[in-house]
CSV table of C-alpha atoms and ligand atoms in Angstrom, one decimal:
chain,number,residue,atom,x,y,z
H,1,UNK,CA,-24.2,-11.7,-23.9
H,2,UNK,CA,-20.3,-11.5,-23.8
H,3,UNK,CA,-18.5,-13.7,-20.4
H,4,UNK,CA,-17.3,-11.4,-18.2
H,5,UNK,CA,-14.2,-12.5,-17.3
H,6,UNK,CA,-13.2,-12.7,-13.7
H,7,UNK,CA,-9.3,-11.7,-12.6
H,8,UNK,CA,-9.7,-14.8,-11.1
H,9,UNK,CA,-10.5,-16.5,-14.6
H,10,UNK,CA,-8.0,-14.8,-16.6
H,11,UNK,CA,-5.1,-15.3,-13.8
H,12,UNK,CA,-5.5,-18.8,-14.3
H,13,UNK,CA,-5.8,-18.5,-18.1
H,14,UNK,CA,-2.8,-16.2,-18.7
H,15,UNK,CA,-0.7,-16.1,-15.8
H,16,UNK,CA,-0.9,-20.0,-14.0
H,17,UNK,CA,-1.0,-21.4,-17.2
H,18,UNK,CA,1.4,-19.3,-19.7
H,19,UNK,CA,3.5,-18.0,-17.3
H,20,UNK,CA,6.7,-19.9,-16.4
H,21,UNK,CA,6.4,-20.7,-12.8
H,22,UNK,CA,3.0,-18.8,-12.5
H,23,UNK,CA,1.5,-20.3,-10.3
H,24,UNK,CA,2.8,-18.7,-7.0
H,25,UNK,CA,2.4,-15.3,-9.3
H,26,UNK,CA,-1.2,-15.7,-10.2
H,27,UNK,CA,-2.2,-16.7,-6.1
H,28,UNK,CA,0.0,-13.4,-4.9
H,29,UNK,CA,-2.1,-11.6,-7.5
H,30,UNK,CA,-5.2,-12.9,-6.6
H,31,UNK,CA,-4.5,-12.0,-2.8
H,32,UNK,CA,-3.1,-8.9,-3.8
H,33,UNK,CA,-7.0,-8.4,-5.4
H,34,UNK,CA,-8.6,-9.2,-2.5
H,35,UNK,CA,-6.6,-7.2,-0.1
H,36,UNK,CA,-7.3,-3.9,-2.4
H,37,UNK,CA,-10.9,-5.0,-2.4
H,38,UNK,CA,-10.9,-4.7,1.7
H,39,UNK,CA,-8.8,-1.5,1.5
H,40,UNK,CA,-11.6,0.2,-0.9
H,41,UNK,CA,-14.3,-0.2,1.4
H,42,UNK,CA,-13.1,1.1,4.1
H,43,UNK,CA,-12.1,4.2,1.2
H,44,UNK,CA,-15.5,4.6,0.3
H,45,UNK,CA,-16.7,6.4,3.6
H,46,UNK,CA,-13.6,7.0,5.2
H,47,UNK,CA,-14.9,10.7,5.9
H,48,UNK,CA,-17.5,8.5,8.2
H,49,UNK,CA,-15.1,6.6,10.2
H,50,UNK,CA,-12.3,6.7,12.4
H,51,UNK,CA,-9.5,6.5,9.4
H,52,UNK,CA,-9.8,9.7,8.3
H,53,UNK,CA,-7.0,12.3,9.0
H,54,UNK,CA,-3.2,11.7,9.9
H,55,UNK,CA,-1.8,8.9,12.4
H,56,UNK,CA,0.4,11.3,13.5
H,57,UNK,CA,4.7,10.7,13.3
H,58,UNK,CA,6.7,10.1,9.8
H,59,UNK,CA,7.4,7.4,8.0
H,60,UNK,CA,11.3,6.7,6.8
H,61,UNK,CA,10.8,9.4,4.1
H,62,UNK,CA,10.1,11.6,6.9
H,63,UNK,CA,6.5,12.4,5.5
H,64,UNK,CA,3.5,12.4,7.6
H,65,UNK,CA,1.5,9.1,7.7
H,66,UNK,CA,-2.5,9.0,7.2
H,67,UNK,CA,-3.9,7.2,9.0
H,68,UNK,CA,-5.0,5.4,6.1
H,69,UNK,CA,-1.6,4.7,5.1
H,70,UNK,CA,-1.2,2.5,8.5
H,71,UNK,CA,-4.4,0.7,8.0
H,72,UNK,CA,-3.6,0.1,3.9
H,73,UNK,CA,0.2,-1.5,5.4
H,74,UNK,CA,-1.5,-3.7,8.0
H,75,UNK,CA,-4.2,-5.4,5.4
H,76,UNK,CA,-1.7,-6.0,3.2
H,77,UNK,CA,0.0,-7.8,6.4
H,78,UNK,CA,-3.0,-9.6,7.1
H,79,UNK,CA,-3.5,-11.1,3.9
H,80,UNK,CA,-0.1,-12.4,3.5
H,81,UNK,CA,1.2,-13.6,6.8
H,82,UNK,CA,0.8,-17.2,7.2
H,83,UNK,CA,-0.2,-17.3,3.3
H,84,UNK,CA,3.0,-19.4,2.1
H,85,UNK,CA,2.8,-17.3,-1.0
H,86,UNK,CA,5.7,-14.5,0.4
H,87,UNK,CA,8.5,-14.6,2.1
H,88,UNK,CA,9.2,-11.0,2.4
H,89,UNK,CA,7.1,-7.4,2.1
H,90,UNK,CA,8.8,-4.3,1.2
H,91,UNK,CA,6.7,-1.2,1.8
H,92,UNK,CA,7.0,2.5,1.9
H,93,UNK,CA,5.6,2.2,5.3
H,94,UNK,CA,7.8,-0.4,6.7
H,95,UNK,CA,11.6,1.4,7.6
H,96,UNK,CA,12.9,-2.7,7.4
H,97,UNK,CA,12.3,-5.7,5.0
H,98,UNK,CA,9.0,-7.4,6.9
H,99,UNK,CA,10.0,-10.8,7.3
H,100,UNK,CA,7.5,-13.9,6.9
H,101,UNK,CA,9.0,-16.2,8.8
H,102,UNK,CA,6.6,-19.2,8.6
H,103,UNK,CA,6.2,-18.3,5.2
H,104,UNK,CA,9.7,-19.3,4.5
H,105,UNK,CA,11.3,-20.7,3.5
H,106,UNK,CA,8.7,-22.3,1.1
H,107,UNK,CA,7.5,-18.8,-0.7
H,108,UNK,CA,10.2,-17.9,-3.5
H,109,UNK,CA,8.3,-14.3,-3.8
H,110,UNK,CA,8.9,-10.8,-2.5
H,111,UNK,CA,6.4,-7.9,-3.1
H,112,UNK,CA,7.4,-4.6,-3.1
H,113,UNK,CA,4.4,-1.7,-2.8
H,114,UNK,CA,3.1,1.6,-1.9
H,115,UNK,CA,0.3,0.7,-0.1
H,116,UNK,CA,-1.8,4.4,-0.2
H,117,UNK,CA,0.4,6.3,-2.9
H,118,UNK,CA,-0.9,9.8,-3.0
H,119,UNK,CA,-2.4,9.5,0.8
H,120,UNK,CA,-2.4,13.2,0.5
H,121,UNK,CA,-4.9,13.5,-2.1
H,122,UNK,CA,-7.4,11.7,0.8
H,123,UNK,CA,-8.7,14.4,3.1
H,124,UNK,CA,-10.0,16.2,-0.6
H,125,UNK,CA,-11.2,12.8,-1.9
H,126,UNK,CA,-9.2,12.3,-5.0
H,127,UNK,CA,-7.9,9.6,-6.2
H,128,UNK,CA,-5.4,7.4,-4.7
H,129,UNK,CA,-3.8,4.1,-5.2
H,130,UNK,CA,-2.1,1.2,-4.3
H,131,UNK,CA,1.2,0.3,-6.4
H,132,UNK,CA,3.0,-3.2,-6.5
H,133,UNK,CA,5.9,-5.0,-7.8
H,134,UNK,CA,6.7,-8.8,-7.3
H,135,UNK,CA,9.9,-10.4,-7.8
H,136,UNK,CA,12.0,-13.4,-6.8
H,137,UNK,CA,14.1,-13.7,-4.0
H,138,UNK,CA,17.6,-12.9,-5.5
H,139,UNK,CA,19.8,-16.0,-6.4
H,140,UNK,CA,22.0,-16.3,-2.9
H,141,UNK,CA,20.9,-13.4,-1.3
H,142,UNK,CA,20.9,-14.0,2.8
H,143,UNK,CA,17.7,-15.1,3.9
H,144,UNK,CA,15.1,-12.3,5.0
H,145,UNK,CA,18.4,-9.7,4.0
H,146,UNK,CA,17.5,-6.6,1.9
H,147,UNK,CA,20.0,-8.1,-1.1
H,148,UNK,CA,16.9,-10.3,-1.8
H,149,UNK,CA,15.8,-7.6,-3.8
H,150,UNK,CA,19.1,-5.7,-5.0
H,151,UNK,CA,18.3,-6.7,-8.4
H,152,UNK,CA,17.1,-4.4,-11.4
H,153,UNK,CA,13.5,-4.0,-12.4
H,154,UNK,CA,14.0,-6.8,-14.7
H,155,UNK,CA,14.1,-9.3,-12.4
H,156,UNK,CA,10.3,-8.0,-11.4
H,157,UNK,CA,7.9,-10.9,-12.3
H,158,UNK,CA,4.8,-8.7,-12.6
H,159,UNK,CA,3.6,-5.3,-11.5
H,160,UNK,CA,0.8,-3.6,-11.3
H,161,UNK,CA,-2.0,-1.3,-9.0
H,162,UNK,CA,-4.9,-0.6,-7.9
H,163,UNK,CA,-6.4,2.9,-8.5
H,164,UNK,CA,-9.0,4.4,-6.0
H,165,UNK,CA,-11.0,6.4,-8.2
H,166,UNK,CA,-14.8,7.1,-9.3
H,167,UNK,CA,-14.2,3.2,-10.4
H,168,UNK,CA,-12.0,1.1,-8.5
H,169,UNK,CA,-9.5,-0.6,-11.4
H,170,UNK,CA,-6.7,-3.0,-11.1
H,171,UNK,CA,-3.6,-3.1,-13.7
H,172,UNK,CA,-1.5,-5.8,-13.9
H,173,UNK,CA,1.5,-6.3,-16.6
H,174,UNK,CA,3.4,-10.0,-16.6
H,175,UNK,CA,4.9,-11.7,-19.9
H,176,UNK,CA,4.9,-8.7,-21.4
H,177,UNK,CA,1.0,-7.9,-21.6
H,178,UNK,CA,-1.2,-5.3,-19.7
H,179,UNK,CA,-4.6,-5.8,-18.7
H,180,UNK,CA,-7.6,-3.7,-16.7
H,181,UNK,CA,-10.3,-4.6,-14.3
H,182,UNK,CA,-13.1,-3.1,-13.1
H,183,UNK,CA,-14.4,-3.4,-9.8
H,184,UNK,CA,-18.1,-4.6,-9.8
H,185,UNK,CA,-18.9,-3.6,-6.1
H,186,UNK,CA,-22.2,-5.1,-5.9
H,187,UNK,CA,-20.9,-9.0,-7.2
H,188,UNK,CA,-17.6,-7.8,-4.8
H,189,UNK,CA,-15.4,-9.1,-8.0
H,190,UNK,CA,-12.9,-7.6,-10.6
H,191,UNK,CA,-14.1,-7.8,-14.3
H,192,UNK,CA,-11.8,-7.7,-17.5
H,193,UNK,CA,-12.4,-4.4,-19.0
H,194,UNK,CA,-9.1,-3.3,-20.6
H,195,UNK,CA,-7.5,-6.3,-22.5
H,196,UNK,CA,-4.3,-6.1,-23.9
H,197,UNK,CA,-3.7,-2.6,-22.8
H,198,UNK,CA,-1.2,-0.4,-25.2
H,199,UNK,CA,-0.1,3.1,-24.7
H,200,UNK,CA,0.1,5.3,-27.6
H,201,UNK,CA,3.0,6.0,-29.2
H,202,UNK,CA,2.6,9.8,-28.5
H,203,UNK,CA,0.4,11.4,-26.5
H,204,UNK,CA,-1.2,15.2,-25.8
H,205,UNK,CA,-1.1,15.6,-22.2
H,206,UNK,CA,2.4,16.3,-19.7
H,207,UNK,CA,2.3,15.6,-16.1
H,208,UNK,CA,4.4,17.7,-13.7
H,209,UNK,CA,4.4,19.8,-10.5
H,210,UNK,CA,5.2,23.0,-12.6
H,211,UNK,CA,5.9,24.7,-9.3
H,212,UNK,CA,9.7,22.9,-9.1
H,213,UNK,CA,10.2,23.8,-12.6
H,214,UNK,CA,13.0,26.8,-11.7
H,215,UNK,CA,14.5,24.0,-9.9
H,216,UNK,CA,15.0,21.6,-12.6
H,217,UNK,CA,17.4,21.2,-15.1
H,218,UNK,CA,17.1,23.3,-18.1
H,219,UNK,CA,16.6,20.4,-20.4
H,220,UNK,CA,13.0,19.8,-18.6
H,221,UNK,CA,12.4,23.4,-19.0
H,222,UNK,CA,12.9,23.4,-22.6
H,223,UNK,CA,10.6,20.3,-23.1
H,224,UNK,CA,8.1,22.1,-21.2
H,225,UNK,CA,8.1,25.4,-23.1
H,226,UNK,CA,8.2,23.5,-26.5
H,227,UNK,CA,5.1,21.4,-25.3
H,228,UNK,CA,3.5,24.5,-24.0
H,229,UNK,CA,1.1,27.3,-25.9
H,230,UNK,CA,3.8,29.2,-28.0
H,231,UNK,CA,6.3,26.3,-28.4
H,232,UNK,CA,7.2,24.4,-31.4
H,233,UNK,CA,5.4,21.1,-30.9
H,234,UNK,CA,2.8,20.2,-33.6
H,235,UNK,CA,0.5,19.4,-30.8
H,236,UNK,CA,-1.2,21.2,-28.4
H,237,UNK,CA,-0.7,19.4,-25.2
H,238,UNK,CA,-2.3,19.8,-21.9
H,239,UNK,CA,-1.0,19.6,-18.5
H,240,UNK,CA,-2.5,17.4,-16.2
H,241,UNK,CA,-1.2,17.1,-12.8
H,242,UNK,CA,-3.5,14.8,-10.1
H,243,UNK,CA,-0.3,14.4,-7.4
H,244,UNK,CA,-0.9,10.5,-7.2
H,245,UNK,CA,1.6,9.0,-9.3
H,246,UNK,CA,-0.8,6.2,-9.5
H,247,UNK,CA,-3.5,8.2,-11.1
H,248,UNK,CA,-1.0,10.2,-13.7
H,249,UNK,CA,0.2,7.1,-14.7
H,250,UNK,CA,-3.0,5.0,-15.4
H,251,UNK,CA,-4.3,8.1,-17.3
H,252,UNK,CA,-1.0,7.8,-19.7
H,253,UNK,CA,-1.2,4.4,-20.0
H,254,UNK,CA,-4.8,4.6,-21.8
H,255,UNK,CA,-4.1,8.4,-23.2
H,256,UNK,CA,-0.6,8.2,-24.0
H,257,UNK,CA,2.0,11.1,-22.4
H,258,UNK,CA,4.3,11.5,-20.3
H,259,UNK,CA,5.1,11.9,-16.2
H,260,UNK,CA,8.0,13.7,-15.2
H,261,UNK,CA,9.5,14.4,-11.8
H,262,UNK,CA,13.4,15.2,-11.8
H,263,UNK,CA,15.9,15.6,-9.2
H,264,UNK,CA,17.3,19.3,-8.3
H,265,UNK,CA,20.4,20.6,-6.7
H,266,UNK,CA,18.5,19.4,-3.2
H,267,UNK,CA,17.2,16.1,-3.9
H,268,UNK,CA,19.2,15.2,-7.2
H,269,UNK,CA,17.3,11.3,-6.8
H,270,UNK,CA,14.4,13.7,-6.8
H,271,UNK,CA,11.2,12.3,-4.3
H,272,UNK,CA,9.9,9.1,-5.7
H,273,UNK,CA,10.9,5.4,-5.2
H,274,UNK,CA,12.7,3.2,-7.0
H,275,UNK,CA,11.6,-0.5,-5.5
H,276,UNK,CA,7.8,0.5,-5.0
H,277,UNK,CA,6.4,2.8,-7.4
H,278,UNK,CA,9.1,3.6,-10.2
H,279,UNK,CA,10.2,0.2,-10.7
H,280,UNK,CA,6.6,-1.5,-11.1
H,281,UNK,CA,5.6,1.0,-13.0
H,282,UNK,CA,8.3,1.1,-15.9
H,283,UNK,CA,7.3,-2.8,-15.9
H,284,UNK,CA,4.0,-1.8,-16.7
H,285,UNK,CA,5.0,1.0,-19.0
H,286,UNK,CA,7.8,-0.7,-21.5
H,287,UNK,CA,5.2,-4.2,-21.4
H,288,UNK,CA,2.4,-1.8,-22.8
H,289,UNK,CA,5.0,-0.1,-25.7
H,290,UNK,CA,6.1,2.5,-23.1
H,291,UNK,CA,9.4,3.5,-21.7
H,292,UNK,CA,10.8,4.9,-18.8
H,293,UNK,CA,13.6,6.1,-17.3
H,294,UNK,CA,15.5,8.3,-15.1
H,295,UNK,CA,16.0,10.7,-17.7
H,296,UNK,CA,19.5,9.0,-18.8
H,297,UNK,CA,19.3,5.5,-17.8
H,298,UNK,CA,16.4,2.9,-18.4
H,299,UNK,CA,14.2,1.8,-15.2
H,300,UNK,CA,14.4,-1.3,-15.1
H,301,UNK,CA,17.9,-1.7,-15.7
H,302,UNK,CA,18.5,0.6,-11.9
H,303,UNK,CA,20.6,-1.7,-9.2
H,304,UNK,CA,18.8,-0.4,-5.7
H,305,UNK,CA,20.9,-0.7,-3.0
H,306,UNK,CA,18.4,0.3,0.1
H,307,UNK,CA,15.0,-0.5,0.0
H,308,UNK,CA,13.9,3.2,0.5
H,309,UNK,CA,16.2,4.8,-2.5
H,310,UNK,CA,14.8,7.1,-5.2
H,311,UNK,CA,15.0,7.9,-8.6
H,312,UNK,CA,14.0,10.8,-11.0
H,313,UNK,CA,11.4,9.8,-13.3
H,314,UNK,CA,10.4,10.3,-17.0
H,315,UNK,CA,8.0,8.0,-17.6
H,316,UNK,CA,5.5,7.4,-20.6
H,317,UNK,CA,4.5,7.5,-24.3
H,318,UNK,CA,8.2,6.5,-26.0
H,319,UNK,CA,7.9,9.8,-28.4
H,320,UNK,CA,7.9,12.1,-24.8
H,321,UNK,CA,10.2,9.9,-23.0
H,322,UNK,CA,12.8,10.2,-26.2
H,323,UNK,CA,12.7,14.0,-26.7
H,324,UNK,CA,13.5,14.5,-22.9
H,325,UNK,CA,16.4,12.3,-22.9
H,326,UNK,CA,17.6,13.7,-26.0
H,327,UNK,CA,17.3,17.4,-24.7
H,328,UNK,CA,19.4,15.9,-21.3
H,329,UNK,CA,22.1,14.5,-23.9
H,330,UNK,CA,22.1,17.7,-25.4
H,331,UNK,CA,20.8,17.7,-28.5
H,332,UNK,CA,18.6,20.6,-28.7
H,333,UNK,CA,17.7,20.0,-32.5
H,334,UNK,CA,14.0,20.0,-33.3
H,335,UNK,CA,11.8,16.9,-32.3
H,336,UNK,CA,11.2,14.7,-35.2
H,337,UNK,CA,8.1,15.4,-37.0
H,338,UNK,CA,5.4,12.9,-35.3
H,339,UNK,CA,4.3,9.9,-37.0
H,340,UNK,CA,0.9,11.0,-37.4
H,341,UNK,CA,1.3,14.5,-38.9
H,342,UNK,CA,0.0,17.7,-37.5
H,343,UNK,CA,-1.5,18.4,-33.9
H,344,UNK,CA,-5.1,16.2,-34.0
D,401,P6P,P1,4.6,16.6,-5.2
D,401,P6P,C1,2.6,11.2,-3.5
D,401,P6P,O1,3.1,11.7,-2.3
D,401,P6P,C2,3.7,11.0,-4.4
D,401,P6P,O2,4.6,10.1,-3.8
D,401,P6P,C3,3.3,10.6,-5.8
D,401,P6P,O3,2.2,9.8,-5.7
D,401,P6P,C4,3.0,11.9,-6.5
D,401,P6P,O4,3.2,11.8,-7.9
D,401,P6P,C5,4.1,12.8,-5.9
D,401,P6P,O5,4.4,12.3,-4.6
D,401,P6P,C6,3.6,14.2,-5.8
D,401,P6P,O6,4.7,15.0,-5.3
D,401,P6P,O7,6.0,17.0,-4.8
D,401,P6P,O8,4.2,17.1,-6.6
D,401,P6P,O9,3.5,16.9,-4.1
């Protein structure tokens, strides 16, 4: 009978051990795990408990928080004050940098994540997630300042999330690889069920909210109408659509596609954020042969300077990701025939 490998196994293996200055990165990982693992239980039945609903207020987006997005914030809190493995959280439901003072200054790390991204999709039961990026504190940034993490994406040191589904999977990308678990609830551990993960070149499937599409700019209206029934594309795609960025993304990642969701006259940085879901995610995306960008510059190579700014995103297969830029560039010449021929 094959091992099953352990997250706890294989973050020793290929992070502590190939992974320059690992160490700190596999333990964050690891709690990171076992946070997500406390967050899915309480998931599982939150229809039974007190969680369900909204906690009532906005966060700094000026969205409504679930209740569950509180709770998510505060176990991630938990885990990692007094830890020594961060100095500094960075969350979509924290307005400030969340200092760890007696974590400090010993932990070189600062983790960046959407606790509950997609909360809304919770009162209907679909899927949800919880999106991370870590990096090291920037190189003479002021202690505990925001500038720790004024750095582009490429300075992340891994990224990855946990997706609240039918299964309960973790993703994480460092050095350049991608790997999945699989929650096995009754052992209570994360098993290696997606080595090596690489997204396909092209896919068959676009993600959007087609209801901002008179909003967009006509570029992503042209790649919609030649990816649509009618258009030009050798391929008949779908659209898929689950409104968890977390979910739309980790069904690219194994199915190949692509994510958009551009700016418009009134949000031209469009809705979604740079340091804690855009960012980790184009980590994960160019380390598994994806790309991503914000439709004219790459991801990872964005400068933030607030913790809360956004970014329009265009992210998946390299084949989508490409035509869309070109069409933004202006080049509205046919797409290249694919490299594998007509539609499958
Ligand atoms: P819209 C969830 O609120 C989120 O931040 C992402 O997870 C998701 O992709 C997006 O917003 C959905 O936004 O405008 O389509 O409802």
């Amino acid at each position: 009978m094959d091992h099953r490998l352990t997250l706890t196994q294989h973050l020793l293996r290929e992070v502590e051990e190939h992974t320059p200055g690992g160490g700190p990165v596999a333990s964050i990982l690891a709690q990171i795990a076992t946070a997500c693992k406390e967050i899915r239980a309480e998931l599982a039945e939150v229809g039974l408990g007190t969680l369900a609903g909204m906690k009532g207020g906005v966060n700094v987006q000026g969205e409504a928080v679930h209740k569950l997005d509180w709770y998510a914030n505060e176990v991630f809190k938990k885990h990692f004050a007094g830890s020594g493995l961060l100095c500094t959280l960075i969350s979509e439901e924290m307005e400030d940098i969340f200092h760890l003072d007696e974590d400090c200054p010993r932990a070189e790390h600062v983790l960046c994540y959407d606790p509950m991204d997609g909360s809304s999709n919770l009162d209907v039961d679909g899927a949800v997630g919880t999106i991370f990026g870590i990096r090291r504190k920037a190189l003479g940034a002021a202690h505990g300042q925001p500038e720790e993490v004024f750095e582009p994406g490429t300075e992340q040191v891994a990224a990855g999330y946990v997706l609240y589904g039918p299964q309960c999977m973790l993703v994480y990308g460092v050095g350049g690889n991608v790997h999945g678990f699989t929650l096995d609830t009754a052992v209570g551990e994360f098993f290696l069920s997606h080595p090596s993960i690489r997204m396909p070149e092209q896919g068959k499937e676009y993600s959007a909210n087609l209801a901002r599409l008179g909003a967009w700019d006509p570029a992503f209206r042209e790649f919609v109408r030649r990816h649509s029934h009618g258009g030009e594309s050798e391929r008949t795609y779908s659209l898929r659509y689950i409104g968890a960025l977390v979910a739309d993304f980790h069904r690219m990642l194994l199915r190949g596609g692509v994510f958009l969701y551009p700016g418009d006259a009134k949000n031209p940085s469009g809705k979604l954020r740079l340091l804690y879901e855009a960012a980790p995610l184009a980590f994960l995306a160019e380390a598994a042969g994806g790309a991503a960008s914000n439709g004219r510059e790459r991801i990872l190579d964005l400068v933030p300077d607030g913790l809360h700014v956004r970014t329009p995103l265009v992210i998946g297969s390299r084949y989508e990701v490409s035509a869309i830029e070109k069409l933004l560039a202006g080049d509205r010449r046919p797409e290249l025939t694919t490299s594998k021929g007509a539609s499958a």
